Coordinates of C-alpha atoms (C1' of nucleotides) in Angstrom, one line a residue:
Chain A
M1191 CA 0.4 -9.3 -19.9
A1192 CA -0.8 -12.0 -17.5
Q1193 CA -3.0 -14.4 -19.3
N1194 CA -3.7 -12.8 -22.6
T1195 CA -2.2 -15.5 -24.7
A1196 CA -2.6 -18.4 -22.3
R1197 CA -6.0 -19.9 -21.3
E1198 CA -8.2 -17.6 -19.3
P1199 CA -8.9 -18.8 -15.8
A1200 CA -12.5 -19.7 -14.8
P1201 CA -14.7 -17.1 -16.5
D1202 CA -17.2 -17.3 -13.6
A1203 CA -20.7 -17.2 -15.2
S1204 CA -22.3 -15.8 -12.1
L1205 CA -20.2 -12.6 -12.6
S1206 CA -21.1 -10.0 -15.1
R1207 CA -18.5 -8.9 -17.6
G1208 CA -17.9 -5.7 -15.6
D1209 CA -17.7 -7.4 -12.2
E1210 CA -15.0 -9.7 -13.6
T1211 CA -12.9 -6.9 -15.0
R1212 CA -13.4 -5.0 -11.7
G1213 CA -12.1 -8.1 -9.8
Q1214 CA -9.1 -8.5 -12.1
L1215 CA -8.2 -4.9 -11.6
L1216 CA -8.3 -5.4 -7.8
D1217 CA -6.1 -8.4 -8.1
A1218 CA -3.7 -6.5 -10.3
G1219 CA -3.7 -3.7 -7.8
L1220 CA -2.9 -6.0 -4.9
T1221 CA -0.1 -7.7 -6.8
L1222 CA 1.5 -4.6 -8.1
F1223 CA 0.9 -2.0 -5.3
S1224 CA 2.2 -4.5 -2.7
R1225 CA 5.3 -5.2 -4.6
Y1226 CA 6.3 -1.8 -6.0
G1227 CA 4.2 0.8 -4.0
Y1228 CA 1.6 3.2 -5.3
D1229 CA 3.8 5.7 -7.2
S1230 CA 5.9 3.0 -8.9
V1231 CA 3.0 1.3 -10.5
T1232 CA 1.5 2.8 -13.7
T1233 CA -2.1 2.6 -14.9
R1234 CA -0.8 0.9 -18.0
Q1235 CA 0.9 -1.8 -15.8
L1236 CA -2.3 -2.3 -13.9
A1237 CA -4.5 -2.6 -17.0
S1238 CA -2.0 -5.0 -18.6
E1239 CA -1.7 -7.2 -15.5
A1240 CA -5.5 -7.3 -15.3
G1241 CA -5.9 -7.9 -19.0
A1242 CA -8.1 -4.8 -19.3
N1243 CA -8.0 -1.5 -21.0
I1244 CA -6.6 1.6 -19.2
A1245 CA -9.9 3.3 -19.4
A1246 CA -11.4 0.5 -17.3
I1247 CA -9.7 1.9 -14.2
A1248 CA -11.5 5.2 -14.5
Y1249 CA -14.7 3.5 -15.6
H1250 CA -14.9 1.1 -12.6
F1251 CA -13.2 3.0 -9.9
G1252 CA -12.8 6.7 -10.9
G1253 CA -9.0 6.8 -11.0
K1254 CA -5.8 5.2 -9.9
R1255 CA -6.1 6.4 -6.3
D1256 CA -9.6 5.1 -6.0
L1257 CA -8.4 1.7 -7.2
Y1258 CA -5.8 1.8 -4.5
R1259 CA -8.3 2.6 -1.9
A1260 CA -10.6 -0.2 -3.2
V1261 CA -7.7 -2.6 -2.8
L1262 CA -7.2 -1.7 0.8
H1263 CA -10.9 -2.0 1.5
R1264 CA -11.1 -5.4 -0.1
L1265 CA -8.0 -6.5 1.8
V1266 CA -9.7 -5.7 5.1
E1267 CA -12.8 -7.6 4.0
D1268 CA -11.2 -10.8 2.6
T1269 CA -8.8 -11.2 5.5
E1270 CA -11.6 -11.2 8.0
P1271 CA -12.2 -15.0 7.6
L1272 CA -8.6 -15.6 8.7
V1273 CA -8.1 -12.9 11.3
G1274 CA -11.6 -13.0 12.8
P1275 CA -11.5 -16.5 14.2
V1276 CA -8.0 -16.0 15.7
A1277 CA -9.1 -12.8 17.5
Q1278 CA -12.3 -14.5 18.6
R1279 CA -10.5 -17.5 20.1
M1280 CA -8.1 -15.1 21.8
A1281 CA -10.8 -13.0 23.4
E1282 CA -12.7 -16.1 24.6
G1283 CA -9.5 -17.6 25.9
I1284 CA -8.6 -14.5 27.9
A1285 CA -12.1 -14.4 29.4
A1286 CA -12.0 -18.1 30.3
A1287 CA -8.5 -18.0 31.7
G1288 CA -9.0 -15.4 34.3
A1289 CA -5.8 -15.4 36.5
D1290 CA -4.8 -18.9 35.3
K1291 CA -1.3 -18.3 33.9
A1292 CA -1.1 -21.8 32.3
A1293 CA -4.4 -21.1 30.5
L1294 CA -3.1 -17.7 29.3
A1295 CA 0.0 -19.4 28.1
R1296 CA -2.1 -21.7 25.9
V1297 CA -3.9 -18.6 24.5
V1298 CA -0.6 -17.0 23.7
A1299 CA 0.6 -20.2 21.9
G1300 CA -2.6 -20.3 20.0
F1301 CA -2.4 -16.7 19.0
V1302 CA 1.3 -17.0 17.8
H1303 CA 0.4 -20.2 15.9
G1304 CA -2.6 -18.5 14.2
F1305 CA -0.7 -15.3 13.5
T1306 CA 2.3 -17.0 12.0
S1307 CA 0.1 -19.4 10.0
I1308 CA -1.7 -16.4 8.4
F1309 CA 1.4 -14.4 7.7
L1310 CA 4.1 -17.0 6.9
E1311 CA 2.2 -19.9 5.5
G1312 CA 0.6 -20.3 2.1
D1313 CA 0.0 -17.9 -0.7
F1314 CA -3.0 -16.0 0.5
M1315 CA -1.0 -13.4 2.4
A1316 CA 1.9 -13.4 0.0
H1317 CA 0.8 -10.1 -1.4
R1318 CA -1.6 -9.0 1.3
A1319 CA 1.0 -9.0 4.1
P1320 CA 3.5 -6.7 2.2
M1321 CA 0.6 -4.5 1.3
V1322 CA -0.3 -4.1 5.0
M1323 CA 3.3 -3.7 6.0
R1324 CA 3.8 -1.0 3.5
E1325 CA 1.1 1.1 4.9
Y1326 CA 2.2 0.0 8.4
A1327 CA 5.7 1.4 8.0
N1328 CA 4.7 4.3 5.8
P1329 CA 1.1 5.4 6.4
S1330 CA -0.5 7.1 3.4
Q1331 CA -3.5 9.3 3.5
D1332 CA -5.5 6.1 3.4
F1333 CA -3.9 4.5 6.5
D1334 CA -7.2 4.8 8.2
I1335 CA -8.8 2.1 6.1
L1336 CA -6.3 -0.5 7.5
Y1337 CA -6.1 1.0 11.0
E1338 CA -9.9 1.0 11.6
G1339 CA -10.4 -2.3 9.8
R1340 CA -7.4 -4.5 10.8
L1341 CA -4.5 -3.0 12.7
G1342 CA -6.4 -1.3 15.5
P1343 CA -8.6 -4.3 16.4
I1344 CA -5.7 -6.7 16.4
H1345 CA -3.6 -4.3 18.5
R1346 CA -6.5 -4.1 21.0
S1347 CA -6.7 -7.9 21.2
V1348 CA -3.0 -8.2 21.9
T1349 CA -3.2 -5.5 24.5
A1350 CA -5.9 -7.4 26.3
L1351 CA -3.7 -10.5 26.3
A1352 CA -0.6 -8.6 27.5
A1353 CA -2.6 -6.8 30.2
A1354 CA -4.1 -10.1 31.4
A1355 CA -0.7 -11.8 31.5
L1356 CA 1.1 -9.0 33.3
G1357 CA -1.7 -7.9 35.5
M1358 CA -2.0 -4.5 33.9
D1359 CA -4.9 -2.2 33.0
P1360 CA -5.7 -2.8 29.3
D1361 CA -6.2 0.9 28.9
S1362 CA -2.9 1.9 30.4
P1363 CA 0.0 3.0 28.1
E1364 CA 2.1 0.3 29.7
A1365 CA -0.1 -2.4 28.4
K1366 CA -0.3 -0.9 25.0
I1367 CA 3.4 -0.6 24.8
R1368 CA 4.0 -4.2 25.9
A1369 CA 1.4 -5.3 23.3
H1370 CA 3.3 -3.2 20.7
A1371 CA 6.5 -5.0 21.6
V1372 CA 4.8 -8.4 21.2
M1373 CA 3.4 -7.3 17.8
G1374 CA 7.0 -6.4 16.9
N1375 CA 8.1 -9.8 17.9
L1376 CA 5.8 -11.2 15.3
V1377 CA 5.6 -8.8 12.4
V1378 CA 9.4 -8.5 12.2
F1379 CA 9.4 -11.9 10.5
E1380 CA 7.4 -10.4 7.7
V1381 CA 8.6 -6.8 7.7
A1382 CA 12.3 -7.7 7.9
K1383 CA 12.0 -11.0 6.1
Q1384 CA 14.9 -10.2 3.7
L1385 CA 17.2 -9.5 6.7
L1386 CA 16.5 -12.8 8.3
M1387 CA 16.9 -14.6 4.9
R1388 CA 20.3 -13.1 4.5
R1389 CA 21.4 -13.9 8.0
T1390 CA 20.2 -17.5 7.9
G1391 CA 21.1 -18.1 4.2
W1392 CA 17.5 -19.1 3.5
E1393 CA 15.8 -18.2 0.3
A1394 CA 12.2 -18.6 1.5
Y1395 CA 10.1 -19.9 4.4
T1396 CA 9.5 -23.6 4.2
P1397 CA 7.2 -25.6 6.6
D1398 CA 10.2 -26.7 8.6
R1399 CA 11.5 -23.2 8.9
I1400 CA 8.1 -21.8 9.8
A1401 CA 7.8 -24.4 12.5
L1402 CA 11.2 -23.4 13.9
V1403 CA 10.4 -19.7 13.8
R1404 CA 7.0 -20.4 15.4
R1405 CA 8.7 -22.3 18.3
M1406 CA 11.2 -19.5 18.8
I1407 CA 8.6 -16.7 18.7
T1408 CA 6.3 -18.6 21.1
E1409 CA 9.2 -19.0 23.6
A1410 CA 10.1 -15.4 23.3
V1411 CA 6.6 -14.1 23.8
L1412 CA 5.8 -16.4 26.6
N1413 CA 9.0 -15.4 28.4
S1414 CA 8.3 -11.7 27.6
L1415 CA 4.9 -11.9 29.2
R1416 CA 6.2 -14.0 32.1
L1417 CA 4.0 -17.0 31.3
P1418 CA 4.8 -20.7 31.8
H1419 CA 5.7 -22.8 28.9
P1420 CA 2.9 -25.4 28.0
D1421 CA 4.3 -28.9 28.1
N1422 CA 3.2 -29.7 24.6
G1423 CA 2.4 -27.8 21.4
D1424 CA -1.3 -28.4 21.8
R1425 CA -3.4 -25.3 21.4
Q1426 CA -6.9 -26.4 22.3
Chain B
M147 CA 12.1 25.8 -1.8
A148 CA 13.9 25.4 1.5
Q149 CA 16.2 28.4 2.1
N150 CA 16.0 30.3 -1.1
T151 CA 14.5 33.4 0.4
A152 CA 15.6 32.9 4.0
R153 CA 19.2 33.4 5.2
E154 CA 21.6 30.7 3.9
P155 CA 23.0 28.5 6.6
A156 CA 26.8 28.5 7.3
P157 CA 28.5 28.7 3.9
D158 CA 31.5 26.7 5.1
A159 CA 34.5 28.3 3.6
S160 CA 36.5 25.1 3.9
L161 CA 34.1 23.5 1.3
S162 CA 34.4 24.3 -2.4
R163 CA 31.3 25.6 -4.2
G164 CA 30.7 22.1 -5.7
D165 CA 31.1 20.2 -2.4
E166 CA 28.6 22.4 -0.8
T167 CA 26.0 21.8 -3.5
R168 CA 26.8 18.1 -3.3
G169 CA 26.2 18.1 0.4
Q170 CA 22.9 20.0 0.1
L171 CA 21.7 17.5 -2.5
L172 CA 22.5 14.7 -0.2
D173 CA 20.6 16.4 2.6
A174 CA 17.6 17.0 0.3
G175 CA 17.8 13.4 -0.8
L176 CA 17.7 12.1 2.8
T177 CA 14.8 14.4 3.7
L178 CA 12.7 13.7 0.7
F179 CA 13.5 10.0 -0.1
S180 CA 12.9 9.1 3.6
R181 CA 9.5 10.8 3.6
Y182 CA 8.1 9.9 0.2
G183 CA 10.2 7.1 -1.2
Y184 CA 12.3 7.0 -4.3
D185 CA 9.7 7.2 -7.0
S186 CA 7.5 9.8 -5.3
V187 CA 10.3 12.3 -5.3
T188 CA 11.1 14.3 -8.5
T189 CA 14.5 15.7 -9.5
R190 CA 12.9 19.1 -9.4
Q191 CA 11.8 18.7 -5.8
L192 CA 15.3 17.6 -4.9
A193 CA 16.9 20.5 -6.7
S194 CA 14.5 23.0 -5.1
E195 CA 15.0 21.6 -1.6
A196 CA 18.7 21.8 -2.1
G197 CA 18.6 25.2 -3.6
A198 CA 20.4 24.0 -6.6
N199 CA 19.7 23.5 -10.3
I200 CA 18.3 20.3 -11.7
A201 CA 21.4 19.7 -13.8
A202 CA 23.4 19.6 -10.6
I203 CA 22.1 16.1 -9.9
A204 CA 23.5 14.8 -13.1
Y205 CA 26.7 16.8 -12.7
H206 CA 27.6 15.7 -9.2
F207 CA 26.1 12.2 -9.0
G208 CA 25.3 11.0 -12.5
G209 CA 21.5 10.7 -12.1
K210 CA 18.7 10.4 -9.6
R211 CA 19.3 6.8 -8.8
D212 CA 23.0 7.5 -8.2
L213 CA 22.0 10.3 -5.8
Y214 CA 19.8 7.8 -3.9
R215 CA 22.7 5.4 -3.6
A216 CA 24.9 8.1 -2.4
V217 CA 22.4 9.0 0.3
L218 CA 22.4 5.4 1.5
H219 CA 26.2 5.3 1.5
R220 CA 26.4 8.5 3.5
L221 CA 23.8 7.2 5.9
V222 CA 25.9 4.2 6.7
E223 CA 29.0 6.4 7.2
D224 CA 27.5 9.2 9.4
T225 CA 25.6 6.8 11.7
E226 CA 28.8 5.0 12.5
P227 CA 29.7 7.4 15.4
L228 CA 26.3 6.5 17.0
V229 CA 26.0 2.8 16.3
G230 CA 29.7 1.9 16.6
P231 CA 30.1 2.6 20.3
V232 CA 26.9 0.8 21.2
A233 CA 28.0 -2.3 19.3
Q234 CA 31.5 -2.0 20.7
R235 CA 30.3 -1.8 24.3
M236 CA 27.9 -4.7 23.6
A237 CA 30.7 -6.9 22.2
E238 CA 33.0 -6.1 25.1
G239 CA 30.2 -6.6 27.6
I240 CA 29.3 -10.1 26.2
A241 CA 33.0 -11.1 26.3
A242 CA 33.4 -9.8 29.9
A243 CA 30.2 -11.3 31.2
G244 CA 30.8 -14.9 30.2
A245 CA 28.1 -16.9 31.9
D246 CA 27.3 -14.2 34.4
K247 CA 23.6 -13.6 33.8
A248 CA 23.4 -10.4 35.8
A249 CA 26.2 -9.0 33.8
L250 CA 24.5 -10.0 30.6
A251 CA 21.4 -8.3 31.8
R252 CA 23.3 -5.1 32.2
V253 CA 24.6 -5.5 28.7
V254 CA 21.0 -5.9 27.4
A255 CA 19.9 -2.8 29.4
G256 CA 22.7 -0.8 27.9
F257 CA 22.0 -2.0 24.4
V258 CA 18.3 -1.2 24.7
H259 CA 19.1 2.2 26.1
G260 CA 21.6 3.0 23.4
F261 CA 19.3 1.7 20.6
T262 CA 16.3 3.6 21.8
S263 CA 18.3 6.7 22.3
I264 CA 19.6 6.6 18.7
F265 CA 16.2 5.8 17.2
L266 CA 13.7 7.7 19.3
E267 CA 15.6 10.6 20.7
G268 CA 16.7 13.8 19.0
D269 CA 16.5 14.9 15.4
F270 CA 19.6 13.1 14.0
M271 CA 17.7 9.9 13.1
A272 CA 14.4 11.7 12.3
H273 CA 15.0 11.1 8.6
R274 CA 17.6 8.4 8.8
A275 CA 15.5 5.9 10.7
P276 CA 12.6 6.1 8.2
M277 CA 15.1 5.8 5.4
V278 CA 16.5 2.6 6.9
M279 CA 13.1 1.3 7.7
R280 CA 11.9 1.9 4.1
E281 CA 14.7 -0.3 2.7
Y282 CA 14.3 -2.7 5.6
A283 CA 10.6 -3.4 4.9
N284 CA 10.9 -3.1 1.1
P285 CA 14.4 -3.8 -0.1
S286 CA 15.3 -2.1 -3.3
Q287 CA 18.2 -3.1 -5.6
D288 CA 20.4 -1.1 -3.3
F289 CA 19.5 -3.0 -0.1
D290 CA 23.0 -4.3 0.0
I291 CA 24.4 -1.0 0.9
L292 CA 22.5 -0.9 4.2
Y293 CA 22.8 -4.6 4.8
E294 CA 26.5 -4.8 4.5
G295 CA 27.0 -1.5 6.3
R296 CA 24.5 -1.4 9.1
L297 CA 21.8 -4.1 9.3
G298 CA 24.0 -7.1 9.0
P299 CA 26.5 -6.0 11.6
I300 CA 23.9 -5.0 14.1
H301 CA 22.0 -8.2 13.6
R302 CA 25.2 -10.2 14.3
S303 CA 25.8 -8.3 17.5
V304 CA 22.3 -9.0 18.8
T305 CA 22.7 -12.6 17.8
A306 CA 25.8 -12.9 19.9
L307 CA 23.9 -11.3 22.8
A308 CA 20.9 -13.7 22.4
A309 CA 23.2 -16.7 22.0
A310 CA 25.1 -15.8 25.2
A311 CA 21.9 -15.2 27.2
L312 CA 20.2 -18.4 26.1
G313 CA 23.3 -20.6 25.9
M314 CA 23.0 -21.1 22.1
D315 CA 25.5 -21.4 19.3
P316 CA 25.7 -17.9 17.7
D317 CA 25.8 -19.5 14.3
S318 CA 22.7 -21.5 14.8
P319 CA 19.4 -20.6 13.1
E320 CA 17.8 -20.6 16.6
A321 CA 20.0 -17.8 17.8
K322 CA 19.5 -15.8 14.7
I323 CA 15.8 -16.1 15.0
R324 CA 15.8 -15.1 18.6
A325 CA 17.9 -12.1 17.8
H326 CA 15.5 -11.3 15.0
A327 CA 12.7 -11.3 17.5
V328 CA 14.6 -9.0 19.8
M329 CA 15.2 -6.6 16.9
G330 CA 11.5 -6.7 16.2
N331 CA 10.9 -5.7 19.8
L332 CA 12.9 -2.6 19.2
V333 CA 12.3 -1.5 15.7
V334 CA 8.5 -1.8 15.9
F335 CA 8.5 1.4 17.9
E336 CA 9.9 3.2 14.8
V337 CA 8.4 1.1 12.0
A338 CA 4.9 1.1 13.4
K339 CA 5.2 4.4 15.2
Q340 CA 1.9 5.6 13.8
L341 CA 0.1 2.6 15.1
L342 CA 1.4 3.2 18.6
M343 CA 0.6 6.9 18.4
R344 CA -3.0 6.1 17.5
R345 CA -3.4 3.5 20.2
T346 CA -2.0 5.7 22.9
G347 CA -3.4 9.0 21.7
W348 CA 0.1 10.4 21.5
E349 CA 1.2 12.8 18.8
A350 CA 5.0 12.3 19.2
Y351 CA 7.6 10.7 21.4
T352 CA 8.5 13.0 24.4
P353 CA 11.3 12.4 26.9
D354 CA 8.8 11.0 29.4
R355 CA 7.2 8.7 26.9
I356 CA 10.6 7.5 25.6
A357 CA 11.6 6.7 29.1
L358 CA 8.4 4.7 29.6
V359 CA 8.9 2.9 26.3
R360 CA 12.5 2.1 27.1
R361 CA 11.5 0.7 30.5
M362 CA 8.9 -1.5 28.9
I363 CA 11.2 -2.7 26.1
T364 CA 14.0 -3.5 28.6
E365 CA 11.6 -5.6 30.7
A366 CA 10.3 -7.4 27.6
V367 CA 13.7 -8.2 26.2
L368 CA 15.2 -9.3 29.6
N369 CA 12.2 -11.6 30.1
S370 CA 12.5 -12.8 26.5
L371 CA 16.1 -13.7 27.0
R372 CA 15.5 -15.2 30.5
L373 CA 17.8 -12.7 32.1
P374 CA 17.4 -11.2 35.7
H375 CA 16.3 -7.6 36.0
P376 CA 19.0 -5.3 37.2
D377 CA 18.1 -3.6 40.5
N378 CA 18.7 -0.1 39.1
G379 CA 18.7 1.6 35.8
D380 CA 22.5 2.0 35.9
R381 CA 24.2 0.7 32.7
Q382 CA 27.9 0.9 33.5
Chain C
dC999 C1' -37.1 -18.5 -32.1
dC1000 C1' -36.2 -14.5 -34.3
dG1001 C1' -34.7 -9.6 -35.1
dT1002 C1' -34.4 -5.1 -32.8
dT1003 C1' -33.5 -2.0 -29.1
dT1004 C1' -31.0 -0.7 -25.2
dA1005 C1' -27.6 -0.1 -21.6
dA1006 C1' -23.3 -1.7 -20.1
dT1007 C1' -18.7 -2.2 -21.1
dT1008 C1' -14.5 -2.2 -23.9
dC1009 C1' -11.4 -0.1 -27.0
dA1010 C1' -7.8 2.7 -29.7
dA1011 C1' -6.5 7.2 -30.0
dT1012 C1' -5.3 11.2 -28.0
dC1013 C1' -5.2 15.0 -24.4
dG1014 C1' -2.2 18.2 -21.6
dT1015 C1' 1.4 17.5 -17.9
dT1016 C1' 5.2 16.0 -15.8
dT1017 C1' 9.1 13.1 -15.7
dG1018 C1' 14.5 12.5 -15.8
dA1019 C1' 17.9 13.9 -18.6
dT1020 C1' 20.7 16.9 -21.6
dT1021 C1' 22.5 20.9 -23.9
dG1022 C1' 25.5 24.9 -24.6
dA1023 C1' 26.1 29.3 -22.9
dA1024 C1' 27.0 32.0 -18.7
dT1025 C1' 29.1 32.6 -14.4
dT1026 C1' 32.3 31.9 -10.8
dA1027 C1' 36.7 31.5 -8.4
dA1028 C1' 41.4 30.2 -8.7
Chain D
dT1176 C1' 43.4 32.5 -18.7
dT1177 C1' 41.6 28.3 -17.2
dA1178 C1' 38.8 24.8 -15.2
dA1179 C1' 34.9 24.0 -12.3
dT1180 C1' 30.3 24.9 -11.7
dT1181 C1' 25.8 26.8 -12.4
dC1182 C1' 22.0 28.1 -15.2
dA1183 C1' 17.8 28.5 -18.4
dA1184 C1' 16.0 26.2 -22.0
dT1185 C1' 14.8 22.2 -24.1
dC1186 C1' 14.4 17.1 -25.2
dA1187 C1' 11.9 12.7 -25.9
dA1188 C1' 9.5 9.6 -23.1
dA1189 C1' 6.1 8.3 -19.9
dC1190 C1' 2.5 9.7 -16.9
dG1191 C1' -2.9 9.7 -15.5
dA1192 C1' -6.9 10.8 -17.6
dT1193 C1' -10.4 11.4 -21.2
dT1194 C1' -12.9 10.9 -25.5
dG1195 C1' -16.3 9.1 -28.7
dA1196 C1' -16.9 5.2 -31.4
dA1197 C1' -17.2 0.1 -31.4
dT1198 C1' -18.5 -4.0 -29.2
dT1199 C1' -21.0 -7.0 -26.2
dA1200 C1' -24.8 -9.2 -23.9
dA1201 C1' -29.2 -9.0 -22.0
dA1202 C1' -34.2 -7.3 -22.6
dC1203 C1' -37.9 -6.8 -25.4
dG1204 C1' -41.7 -7.4 -29.0
dG1205 C1' -43.5 -10.2 -32.5

DNA sequence: CCGTTTAATTCAATCGTTTGATTGAATTAA
DNA sequence: TTAATTCAATCAAACGATTGAATTAAACGG
């Protein structure tokens, strides 16, 4: 029931009729699955939200489950432009820093900044983050799609960072556990967002609040990894 | 389909017929809702798992949603014996420590030990933790039950601890955010358990692995809160 | 530039199942 | 005898999926 009566948004001429419906179904899937979970969403809701017919789901994807999988695949793909550069800079920063703790601290600050920007700022991750978190906390049979595509690679990057900061072997359980703890430091602000909102009396993240959260997380992670605090917030 | 053919477990004579069915439905609800979520579980599954008739759900609770709420309420109640003492010792420890950082460090070590024991050891929280985490990550209309009963109080306790360690006002956003980060440090080992399992090649938490995770978390949290490391693992 | 053909896509209608809930009779224990 | 509880049977509604006809837009031949 999205834009059936209102004006249709940008009927991209470069897309065929079918591709557009396909894309709208993927959008609807992301919006609804992320909010209510797989079983709570009906094919009729999906079709309605997409402005398409129920039969379009079977026609374009095969079935409801196949649409869900397609949503996960597209999520991995279209978050690459955001996550890729952050991971890239982190890898380069670690290699360049060597044993220089101050340099590693700047890498950490950059990572936290990038990560919180992706997850807490803007609308792009508004549905994608909850989608990831849902599979994160409660892996379905399609958990592999996100693990291979997003979660595993990020976790490996953070493990490299933790290992460098603490002088550990990146392949050791210890390094992986410490990295896991760092990830927890970050993702809890998305996973348990409602809990923080209630405790602080906030209703949503604003730029000011994100800046405060980012400052607190950066301090916590730097402390956690025994790294010095950079004098300024500069990350280059 | 649980114990219909096998021997029935302990038909407690002190319980009326109805109370026993009621309890078995609550058990079934905890087991199934925690694993599959509210919508994925059918009333027929619940009745079968409880060894009861479908109509028993309406008779004893009113409906499926009321059974779900009852499961949350009972979860808050029957975790009190575990969480209560940990929170109690933490509150007393903070009050007794004052500005003594070493004493606060022992409080932190005790808290981490207690928290990880509750969440990672034994069978008692095997279904309860995922149940909490499900509401944690994806609050339903009944989130209040857990927030008022468990999540809020624990978060307040940890905020008091973080505030004491960092010299902050316990009512400040900063303290609440730092506490939230600490909570993330801990709960990520339950929420994102599957991710850690894949990264480490583990299949489950064993006593050895729990001990290792506990050591890593304790170090990370102590560092994070700028507290000294106790010389031994003693927590009294 | 037109009319026709063709394949891709959309659509309303309907399929058989499963859902949560309800009924009134049967059973149990006090 | 009585009230509490369980039971098989059944309800209407909603579910995911499928069908064959209708519609659309592009390709083609004149």
